[in-house]
mmCIF file of C-alpha atoms in Angstrom:
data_model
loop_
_atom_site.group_PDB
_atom_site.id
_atom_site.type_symbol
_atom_site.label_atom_id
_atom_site.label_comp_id
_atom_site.label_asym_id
_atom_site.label_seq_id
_atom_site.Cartn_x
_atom_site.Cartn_y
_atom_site.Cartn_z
ATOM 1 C CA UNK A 8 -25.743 7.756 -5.917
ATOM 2 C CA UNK A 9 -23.709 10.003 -3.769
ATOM 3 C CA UNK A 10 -19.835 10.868 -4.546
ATOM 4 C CA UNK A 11 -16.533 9.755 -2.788
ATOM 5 C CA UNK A 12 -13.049 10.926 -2.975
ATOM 6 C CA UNK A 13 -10.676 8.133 -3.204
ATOM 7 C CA UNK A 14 -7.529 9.754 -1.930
ATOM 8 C CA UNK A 15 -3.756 7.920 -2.952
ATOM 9 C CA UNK A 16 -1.277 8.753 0.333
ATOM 10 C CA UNK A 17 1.705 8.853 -1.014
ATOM 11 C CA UNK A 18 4.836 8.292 1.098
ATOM 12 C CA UNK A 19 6.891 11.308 1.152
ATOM 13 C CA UNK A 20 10.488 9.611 1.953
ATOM 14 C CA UNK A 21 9.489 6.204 -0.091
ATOM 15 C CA UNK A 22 11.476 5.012 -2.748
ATOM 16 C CA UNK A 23 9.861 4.890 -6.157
ATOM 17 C CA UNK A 24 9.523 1.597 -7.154
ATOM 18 C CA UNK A 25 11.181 0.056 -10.130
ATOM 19 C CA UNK A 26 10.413 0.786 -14.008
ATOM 20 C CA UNK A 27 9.036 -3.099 -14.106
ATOM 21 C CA UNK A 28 7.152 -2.865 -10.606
ATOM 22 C CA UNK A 29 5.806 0.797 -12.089
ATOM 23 C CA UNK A 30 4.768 -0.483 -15.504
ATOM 24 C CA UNK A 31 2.807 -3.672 -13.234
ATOM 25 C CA UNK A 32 0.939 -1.355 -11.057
ATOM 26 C CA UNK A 33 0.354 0.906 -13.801
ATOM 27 C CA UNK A 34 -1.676 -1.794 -15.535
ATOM 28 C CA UNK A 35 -3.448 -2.731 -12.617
ATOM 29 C CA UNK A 36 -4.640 0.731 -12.121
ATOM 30 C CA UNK A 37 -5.908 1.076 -15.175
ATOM 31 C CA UNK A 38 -7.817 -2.303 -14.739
ATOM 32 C CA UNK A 39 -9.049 -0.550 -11.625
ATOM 33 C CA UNK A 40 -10.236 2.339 -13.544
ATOM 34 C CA UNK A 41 -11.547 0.417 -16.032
ATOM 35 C CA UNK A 42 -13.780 -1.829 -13.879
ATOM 36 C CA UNK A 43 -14.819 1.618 -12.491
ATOM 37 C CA UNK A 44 -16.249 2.884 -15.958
ATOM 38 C CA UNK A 45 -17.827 -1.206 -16.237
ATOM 39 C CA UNK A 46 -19.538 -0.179 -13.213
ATOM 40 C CA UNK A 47 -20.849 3.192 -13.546
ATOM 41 C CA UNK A 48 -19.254 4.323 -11.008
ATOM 42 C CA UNK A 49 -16.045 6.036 -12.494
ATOM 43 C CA UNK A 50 -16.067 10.034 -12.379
ATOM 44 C CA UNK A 51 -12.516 11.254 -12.973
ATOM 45 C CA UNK A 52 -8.805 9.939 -12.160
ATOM 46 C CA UNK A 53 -5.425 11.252 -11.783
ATOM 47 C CA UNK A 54 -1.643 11.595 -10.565
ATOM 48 C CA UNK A 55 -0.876 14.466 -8.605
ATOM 49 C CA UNK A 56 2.915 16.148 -9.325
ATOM 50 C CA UNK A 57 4.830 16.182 -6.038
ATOM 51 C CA UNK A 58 4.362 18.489 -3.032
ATOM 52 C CA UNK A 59 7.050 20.938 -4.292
ATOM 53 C CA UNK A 60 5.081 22.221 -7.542
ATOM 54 C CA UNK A 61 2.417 23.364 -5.648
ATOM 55 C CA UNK A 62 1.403 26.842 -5.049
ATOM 56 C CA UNK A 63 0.006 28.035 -2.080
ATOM 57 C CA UNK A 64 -2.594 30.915 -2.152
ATOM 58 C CA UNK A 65 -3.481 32.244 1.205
ATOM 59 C CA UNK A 66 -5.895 35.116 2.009
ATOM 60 C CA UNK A 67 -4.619 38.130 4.166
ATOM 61 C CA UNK A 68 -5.471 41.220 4.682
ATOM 62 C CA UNK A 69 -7.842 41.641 2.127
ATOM 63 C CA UNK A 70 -5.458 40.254 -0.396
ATOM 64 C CA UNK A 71 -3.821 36.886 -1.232
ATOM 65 C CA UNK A 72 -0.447 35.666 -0.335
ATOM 66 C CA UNK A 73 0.996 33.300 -3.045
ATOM 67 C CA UNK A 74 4.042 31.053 -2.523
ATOM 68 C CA UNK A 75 5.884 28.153 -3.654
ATOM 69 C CA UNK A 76 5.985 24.822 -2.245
ATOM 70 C CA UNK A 77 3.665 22.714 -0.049
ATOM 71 C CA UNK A 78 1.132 24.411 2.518
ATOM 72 C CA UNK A 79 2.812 21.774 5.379
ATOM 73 C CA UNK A 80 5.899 19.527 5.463
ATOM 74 C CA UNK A 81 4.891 15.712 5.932
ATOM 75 C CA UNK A 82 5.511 12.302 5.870
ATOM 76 C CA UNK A 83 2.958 11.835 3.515
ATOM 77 C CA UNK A 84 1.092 13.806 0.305
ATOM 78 C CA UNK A 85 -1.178 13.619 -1.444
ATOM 79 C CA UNK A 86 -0.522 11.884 -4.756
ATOM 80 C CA UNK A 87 -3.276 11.205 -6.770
ATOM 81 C CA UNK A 88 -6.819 11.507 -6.734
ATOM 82 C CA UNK A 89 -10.319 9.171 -7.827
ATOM 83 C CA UNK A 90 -13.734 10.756 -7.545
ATOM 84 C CA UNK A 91 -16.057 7.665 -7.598
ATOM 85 C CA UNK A 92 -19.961 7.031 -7.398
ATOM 86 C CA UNK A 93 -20.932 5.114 -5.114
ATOM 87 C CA UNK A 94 -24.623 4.042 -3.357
ATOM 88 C CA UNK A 95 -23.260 4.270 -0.263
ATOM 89 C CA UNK A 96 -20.060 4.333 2.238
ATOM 90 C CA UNK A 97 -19.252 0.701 1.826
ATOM 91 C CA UNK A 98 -19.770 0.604 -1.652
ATOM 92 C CA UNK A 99 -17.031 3.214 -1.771
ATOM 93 C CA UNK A 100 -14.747 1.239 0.751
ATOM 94 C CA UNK A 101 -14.721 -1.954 -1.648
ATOM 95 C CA UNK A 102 -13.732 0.150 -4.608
ATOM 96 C CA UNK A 103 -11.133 1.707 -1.728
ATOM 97 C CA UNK A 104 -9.897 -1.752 -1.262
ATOM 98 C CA UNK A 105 -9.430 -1.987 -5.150
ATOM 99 C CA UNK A 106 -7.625 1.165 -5.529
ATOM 100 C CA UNK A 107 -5.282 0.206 -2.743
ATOM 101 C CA UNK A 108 -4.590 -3.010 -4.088
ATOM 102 C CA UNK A 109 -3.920 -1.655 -7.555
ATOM 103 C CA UNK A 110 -2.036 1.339 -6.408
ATOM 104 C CA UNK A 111 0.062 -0.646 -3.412
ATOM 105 C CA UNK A 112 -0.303 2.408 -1.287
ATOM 106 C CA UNK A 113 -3.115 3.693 1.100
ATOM 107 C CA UNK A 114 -6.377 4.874 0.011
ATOM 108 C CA UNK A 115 -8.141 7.468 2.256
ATOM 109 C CA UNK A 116 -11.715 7.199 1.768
ATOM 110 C CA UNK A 117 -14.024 10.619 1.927
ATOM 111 C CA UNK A 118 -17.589 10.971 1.120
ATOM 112 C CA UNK A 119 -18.821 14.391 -0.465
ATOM 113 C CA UNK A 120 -21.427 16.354 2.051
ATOM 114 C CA UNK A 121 -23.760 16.480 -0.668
ATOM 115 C CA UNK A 122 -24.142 20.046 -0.959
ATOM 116 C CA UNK A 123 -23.297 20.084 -4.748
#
């Protein structure tokens, strides 16, 4: 089985959706994740915070440079993550399809390089 990153864009000017249409997708996501653990194929899963509680640490110099706030302004972030199982790339595109369908936002797709 190799790994895949299941990436949730998140829309950086969208507006959240309401507590009912939250609550809904909320379920369906974790019907998502629970057909994932069904299947074998569930690794870990989570919400990211927004863009503006990250920290960015930066090598310079010999040192590190640490600061507040995104690494780049963008129309989109990154706002939650899946690591999955998967036997192969469209294995891990179906269970894309899933999660984008659960989520109602856009699932990036990446496989591992296997190195791990």
């Amino acid at each position: 089985m190799k790994h895949y990153l299941l990436s949730v864009v998140q829309p950086a000017d969208g507006t959240p959706p309401s507590p009912d249409a939250l609550a809904a997708i909320m379920r369906d996501v974790e019907a998502f994740n629970d057909e994932l653990r069904a299947a074998g194929a569930w690794v870990f899963a989570d919400g990211l915070h927004g863009p503006e509680t990250a920290t960015v640490l930066r090598p310079k110099d010999g040192d590190v440079l640490i600061t507040d706030g995104p690494y780049a302004e963008g129309k989109e972030y990154l706002g939650g993550i899946c690591l999955i199982r998967a036997e192969d790339l469209d294995a891990a595109l179906e269970w894309g399809r899933k999660c984008a369908l659960a989520t109602t936002l856009p699932i990036e797709v990446r496989p591992f390089t296997g190195r791990h």
